[in-house]
Coordinates of C-alpha atoms in Angstrom, one line a residue:
Chain Y
M1330 CA 141.0 131.5 -65.2
F1331 CA 141.7 128.1 -66.0
D1332 CA 143.9 127.7 -63.2
L1333 CA 144.8 123.9 -62.4
T1334 CA 146.9 124.0 -59.2
G1335 CA 146.0 121.2 -56.5
K1336 CA 144.6 118.7 -60.1
N1337 CA 146.3 116.0 -61.2
A1338 CA 147.0 115.4 -64.9
L1339 CA 147.7 112.3 -66.5
V1340 CA 148.9 112.7 -70.0
T1341 CA 149.7 109.8 -73.2
G1342 CA 152.2 110.4 -76.0
A1343 CA 154.1 113.1 -73.4
S1344 CA 157.0 112.2 -75.0
G1345 CA 155.9 113.5 -78.7
G1346 CA 155.3 116.8 -79.9
I1347 CA 151.5 117.6 -79.1
G1348 CA 151.6 115.7 -75.7
G1349 CA 154.7 117.7 -74.5
A1350 CA 153.0 121.1 -75.2
I1351 CA 149.9 119.4 -73.8
A1352 CA 151.7 118.6 -70.7
K1353 CA 154.0 122.4 -70.4
A1354 CA 150.7 123.7 -70.5
L1355 CA 148.4 121.8 -67.7
H1356 CA 152.0 122.4 -65.8
A1357 CA 152.5 125.9 -66.3
A1358 CA 148.5 126.3 -65.2
G1359 CA 149.5 124.7 -61.6
A1360 CA 148.7 121.0 -61.9
T1361 CA 150.8 118.2 -61.3
V1362 CA 151.4 116.0 -64.5
A1363 CA 152.3 112.7 -64.6
L1364 CA 154.5 111.9 -68.0
S1365 CA 153.5 109.0 -70.3
G1366 CA 155.1 107.5 -73.3
T1367 CA 157.3 104.6 -74.6
R1368 CA 160.8 106.6 -74.8
V1369 CA 161.9 107.5 -71.3
E1370 CA 164.6 110.0 -72.0
P1371 CA 162.4 112.5 -73.6
L1372 CA 159.8 112.1 -70.5
E1373 CA 163.1 112.1 -68.0
A1374 CA 164.2 115.5 -70.2
L1375 CA 160.5 117.1 -70.2
A1376 CA 160.2 116.3 -66.1
A1377 CA 163.6 117.8 -65.7
E1378 CA 162.9 120.8 -67.6
L1379 CA 159.4 121.4 -65.9
G1380 CA 160.9 120.7 -62.7
E1381 CA 158.9 120.2 -59.3
R1382 CA 155.3 118.7 -59.9
A1383 CA 156.2 116.2 -62.7
H1384 CA 156.5 112.6 -62.8
V1385 CA 157.7 110.5 -65.2
L1386 CA 155.7 107.2 -65.9
P1387 CA 156.4 104.9 -68.8
C1388 CA 153.9 102.8 -70.8
N1389 CA 153.5 100.8 -73.9
L1390 CA 150.3 101.3 -75.0
S1391 CA 150.0 98.2 -76.6
D1392 CA 150.3 95.8 -73.7
G1393 CA 146.8 95.9 -72.0
E1394 CA 148.1 95.0 -68.6
A1395 CA 150.4 98.0 -68.4
V1396 CA 147.6 100.2 -69.2
D1397 CA 145.5 99.0 -66.9
A1398 CA 148.4 99.5 -64.4
L1399 CA 149.3 103.0 -65.5
P1400 CA 146.1 105.0 -63.7
K1401 CA 147.0 102.8 -60.5
Q1402 CA 150.7 104.3 -60.9
A1403 CA 149.5 107.7 -61.3
V1404 CA 147.4 107.7 -58.4
E1405 CA 150.6 106.5 -56.6
A1406 CA 152.9 108.9 -57.9
M1407 CA 150.3 112.0 -57.5
G1408 CA 147.9 111.1 -54.8
G1409 CA 144.9 111.1 -57.8
V1410 CA 143.8 111.6 -61.4
D1411 CA 141.7 114.6 -62.2
I1412 CA 142.5 115.2 -65.4
L1413 CA 143.3 112.5 -68.3
V1414 CA 144.6 113.1 -71.2
N1415 CA 144.4 110.5 -73.9
N1416 CA 146.9 112.0 -76.6
A1417 CA 149.2 109.0 -77.3
G1418 CA 148.6 107.7 -81.0
I1419 CA 149.9 105.4 -84.0
T1420 CA 149.9 105.4 -87.6
R1421 CA 150.1 102.0 -89.7
D1422 CA 149.5 104.1 -92.9
Q1423 CA 148.5 101.7 -95.9
L1424 CA 145.9 101.9 -99.0
F1425 CA 143.0 100.1 -98.0
M1426 CA 143.3 96.8 -100.3
R1427 CA 146.8 96.3 -98.8
L1428 CA 145.9 96.9 -95.3
S1429 CA 147.0 94.0 -93.0
D1430 CA 145.1 92.4 -90.0
Q1431 CA 148.2 93.2 -87.9
D1432 CA 148.1 97.3 -89.1
W1433 CA 144.5 97.5 -88.2
D1434 CA 145.1 95.6 -84.7
D1435 CA 147.8 97.6 -83.8
V1436 CA 146.6 101.3 -84.5
I1437 CA 143.1 100.0 -83.1
N1438 CA 144.8 98.5 -79.8
V1439 CA 147.3 101.6 -79.2
N1440 CA 144.8 104.4 -80.2
L1441 CA 141.2 103.3 -79.3
T1442 CA 141.6 100.2 -76.8
S1443 CA 144.3 102.0 -74.6
T1444 CA 141.9 105.1 -74.5
M1445 CA 138.9 102.6 -73.3
R1446 CA 140.8 101.6 -70.7
L1447 CA 142.4 104.3 -69.4
C1448 CA 139.2 105.9 -69.4
R1449 CA 137.7 103.1 -67.2
G1450 CA 141.1 103.2 -64.9
V1451 CA 140.2 106.6 -64.0
M1452 CA 136.9 106.8 -63.5
R1453 CA 136.5 105.3 -59.9
P1454 CA 138.5 107.9 -58.6
M1455 CA 137.0 110.6 -60.6
M1456 CA 133.4 109.5 -59.4
K1457 CA 134.6 109.6 -55.8
A1458 CA 135.8 113.1 -56.4
R1459 CA 132.9 114.4 -57.8
W1460 CA 135.1 115.7 -60.5
G1461 CA 137.0 115.0 -63.7
R1462 CA 138.3 115.6 -67.0
I1463 CA 138.5 113.0 -69.7
I1464 CA 140.1 114.5 -72.9
N1465 CA 140.5 112.8 -75.7
I1466 CA 142.9 114.1 -78.8
G1467 CA 141.2 112.6 -81.8
S1468 CA 142.1 113.7 -85.6
I1469 CA 140.2 115.8 -88.3
V1470 CA 140.5 112.3 -90.5
G1471 CA 138.5 110.8 -87.6
A1472 CA 135.6 113.0 -89.2
T1473 CA 136.8 113.7 -92.9
G1474 CA 138.4 110.1 -93.4
N1475 CA 141.9 109.8 -95.3
P1476 CA 143.1 107.9 -98.0
G1477 CA 145.5 105.6 -96.7
Q1478 CA 144.2 105.9 -93.0
V1479 CA 141.5 103.8 -92.7
N1480 CA 142.9 102.2 -89.5
Y1481 CA 143.9 105.4 -87.7
A1482 CA 140.6 107.3 -89.2
A1483 CA 138.7 104.3 -87.5
S1484 CA 140.4 104.7 -84.8
K1485 CA 139.7 108.3 -84.3
A1486 CA 136.1 107.8 -85.3
G1487 CA 135.6 105.5 -82.7
M1488 CA 137.4 107.9 -79.8
V1489 CA 134.6 110.4 -80.4
G1490 CA 131.7 107.8 -80.1
L1491 CA 133.6 106.3 -76.7
T1492 CA 133.9 109.8 -75.2
K1493 CA 130.4 110.8 -76.0
S1494 CA 128.9 107.5 -74.2
I1495 CA 131.2 108.3 -71.3
A1496 CA 130.2 111.9 -71.1
Y1497 CA 126.4 110.7 -71.1
E1498 CA 126.9 108.1 -68.3
V1499 CA 128.9 110.4 -65.9
A1500 CA 127.6 114.0 -66.3
S1501 CA 125.7 114.0 -63.2
R1502 CA 129.0 113.3 -61.2
G1503 CA 130.7 116.7 -62.6
I1504 CA 133.0 114.3 -65.2
T1505 CA 132.9 115.7 -68.5
A1506 CA 134.5 114.1 -71.4
N1507 CA 135.3 115.5 -74.2
C1508 CA 137.2 115.4 -77.9
I1509 CA 140.2 117.5 -79.4
A1510 CA 140.5 117.2 -83.2
P1511 CA 144.1 118.5 -84.7
G1512 CA 144.2 118.7 -88.0
F1513 CA 147.5 119.6 -89.8
I1514 CA 150.1 120.2 -86.9
G1515 CA 153.8 121.1 -87.0
T1516 CA 155.4 118.4 -85.0
A1517 CA 158.5 115.5 -86.1
M1518 CA 155.4 113.5 -87.5
T1519 CA 154.8 116.0 -90.2
D1520 CA 158.6 117.5 -90.8
K1521 CA 159.0 114.3 -92.5
L1522 CA 157.0 115.3 -95.1
T1523 CA 158.6 116.3 -98.1
D1524 CA 157.8 120.2 -99.6
D1525 CA 155.6 119.2 -102.1
Q1526 CA 153.5 117.2 -99.5
K1527 CA 153.4 120.2 -97.0
S1528 CA 152.5 122.4 -100.3
G1529 CA 149.8 120.4 -101.2
T1530 CA 148.5 120.1 -97.6
L1531 CA 148.8 123.9 -97.1
A1532 CA 146.7 125.0 -100.0
Q1533 CA 143.7 123.6 -98.2
I1534 CA 143.8 125.1 -95.0
P1535 CA 142.4 128.3 -95.0
A1536 CA 144.5 129.6 -92.4
G1537 CA 147.5 129.4 -94.8
R1538 CA 149.6 127.2 -92.2
M1539 CA 150.0 124.4 -89.8
G1540 CA 149.3 124.7 -86.4
S1541 CA 151.4 124.2 -83.3
P1542 CA 151.3 122.0 -80.7
E1543 CA 150.7 124.8 -78.1
E1544 CA 147.3 125.6 -80.0
I1545 CA 146.4 122.0 -79.4
A1546 CA 147.4 122.4 -75.5
A1547 CA 145.3 125.4 -75.6
A1548 CA 142.1 123.7 -76.4
V1549 CA 143.0 121.0 -73.6
L1550 CA 143.5 123.6 -71.1
Y1551 CA 140.1 124.9 -71.6
L1552 CA 138.6 121.7 -71.4
A1553 CA 140.6 120.9 -68.2
S1554 CA 139.6 123.8 -66.6
N1555 CA 136.7 124.4 -63.8
E1556 CA 135.2 126.7 -66.4
A1557 CA 134.6 124.4 -69.1
G1558 CA 132.6 122.3 -66.5
Y1559 CA 129.3 122.6 -68.7
T1560 CA 131.0 121.4 -72.0
T1561 CA 130.9 117.9 -72.2
G1562 CA 130.4 115.5 -75.5
A1563 CA 131.8 118.0 -77.6
T1564 CA 134.3 117.5 -80.2
I1565 CA 136.2 120.7 -80.4
H1566 CA 138.4 120.9 -84.0
V1567 CA 141.6 122.9 -84.0
N1568 CA 142.3 122.9 -87.5
G1569 CA 142.9 126.4 -89.2
G1570 CA 139.5 126.2 -91.1
M1571 CA 140.8 123.0 -93.0
A1572 CA 137.2 121.1 -92.3
M1573 CA 134.8 123.4 -90.6
L1574 CA 132.6 120.9 -88.8
Chain U
M317 CA 120.6 95.4 -36.0
S318 CA 123.7 93.7 -36.6
D319 CA 126.6 95.9 -37.2
V320 CA 127.0 95.3 -41.2
A321 CA 123.2 96.4 -41.3
D322 CA 124.1 99.3 -39.7
R323 CA 127.4 100.2 -42.1
V324 CA 125.4 99.4 -45.2
K325 CA 122.7 101.5 -44.2
K326 CA 125.0 104.6 -43.3
I327 CA 126.7 104.2 -46.6
V328 CA 123.1 104.3 -48.4
V329 CA 121.9 107.1 -46.4
E330 CA 125.2 108.9 -47.6
H331 CA 125.1 108.2 -50.8
L332 CA 121.7 108.8 -51.8
G333 CA 120.8 111.2 -49.6
V334 CA 117.6 109.4 -47.9
E335 CA 116.0 109.5 -44.7
E336 CA 117.5 106.6 -42.2
D337 CA 114.0 105.2 -41.7
K338 CA 113.1 104.6 -45.8
V339 CA 116.1 102.2 -45.6
T340 CA 114.0 99.2 -44.6
E341 CA 114.4 95.4 -45.3
T342 CA 112.9 95.3 -48.7
A343 CA 113.7 98.8 -49.9
S344 CA 114.8 98.7 -53.5
F345 CA 117.6 101.3 -54.1
I346 CA 116.2 102.1 -57.7
D347 CA 112.4 101.8 -57.0
D348 CA 112.3 103.1 -53.4
L349 CA 115.6 104.8 -52.7
G350 CA 115.9 106.9 -55.9
A351 CA 118.9 105.4 -57.4
D352 CA 119.6 105.5 -60.7
S353 CA 122.1 102.7 -62.6
L354 CA 125.1 104.4 -61.9
D355 CA 124.5 105.0 -58.0
T356 CA 124.1 101.2 -57.9
V357 CA 127.2 100.6 -59.0
E358 CA 128.8 103.3 -56.9
L359 CA 127.2 101.8 -53.9
V360 CA 128.7 98.4 -54.6
M361 CA 132.1 100.2 -55.0
A362 CA 131.1 101.9 -51.8
F363 CA 130.5 98.2 -50.4
E364 CA 133.6 96.9 -51.5
E365 CA 135.5 99.4 -50.1
E366 CA 134.1 99.2 -46.5
F367 CA 134.1 95.9 -46.0
G368 CA 137.2 94.6 -48.2
I369 CA 135.5 92.4 -50.3
E370 CA 135.2 91.7 -54.4
I371 CA 131.7 91.8 -55.5
P372 CA 131.5 90.4 -59.0
D373 CA 129.6 92.3 -61.7
D374 CA 126.9 89.0 -61.8
A375 CA 126.5 88.9 -58.0
A376 CA 126.2 92.8 -58.2
E377 CA 123.3 92.5 -60.1
T378 CA 121.5 90.4 -57.7
I379 CA 121.8 93.4 -55.0
Q380 CA 118.7 95.0 -55.6
T381 CA 117.3 96.1 -52.2
F382 CA 119.0 96.8 -48.6
G383 CA 118.2 93.6 -47.4
D384 CA 119.7 91.6 -50.4
A385 CA 123.1 94.1 -49.9
V386 CA 123.3 93.1 -46.1
K387 CA 122.6 89.6 -47.1
F388 CA 125.4 89.3 -49.5
I389 CA 128.1 91.4 -47.7
T390 CA 127.2 89.3 -44.2
E391 CA 127.8 86.0 -46.2
A392 CA 131.3 87.2 -48.3
A393 CA 132.9 88.8 -45.2

């Protein structure tokens, strides 16, 4: 099951904890992967670790033209894009009363607008192939909200509506579009939290622990597979029971 | 029939899976040939590739029939 031999996957944010785990899981299942991100060094390191079938495609997702060029670069590097994983995301947390236009725009541009652009960019090759998998990494806060994250939560909730609408339009062409909404996952981002912050959050998680990037990657692997062809427009919540949606 | 018309007809027949004799001058892609809105977008994409032309969205909207497509492409190519 879940054999991705011969499939080409583009993963954004592959320099981060979750993105790296996603790229590794897809690669291990046989896919060729294009690793995108802003920081070249960790991308190169990951590509070296993976060996064959790995390409590095740096991209600044706040630059619209660069984002539009990325799917074309991925097609050139791999020969096609069958699987797109929009995983990159940024936060600019601030209490709403203090939220600046800039912090709103930055988060919406990188998290939501770049997702739209990349989905649009891969649509033509996927339509022609009559096969495609779009997997957008949202967040639990897109469904629950979170104080201090008006911009981030809005961008992640926006992803859900975007994904569902795309799923409607292209379902008849063998293309699925789904979201994964991670809860509290142990990454460099959560390492920065204080012990008090961590224990406060853990108390809200029935599983009693943080999730691992590999547990998000496993959900991505499923959605990327042939076997998931009948799953579309869905959001898979991977959150240890933190919110049962 | 012109070369352009032959090539357009081939794309339409292949893409929509219709009989060749149904693809007449006035045949509407949506009303007569069973295309949905996404099919019309895909047809335009296929025409662009076959003939190496750009068909802007506002022009694409005016291409409703087989005859429209042949006329537009003949003028653009």
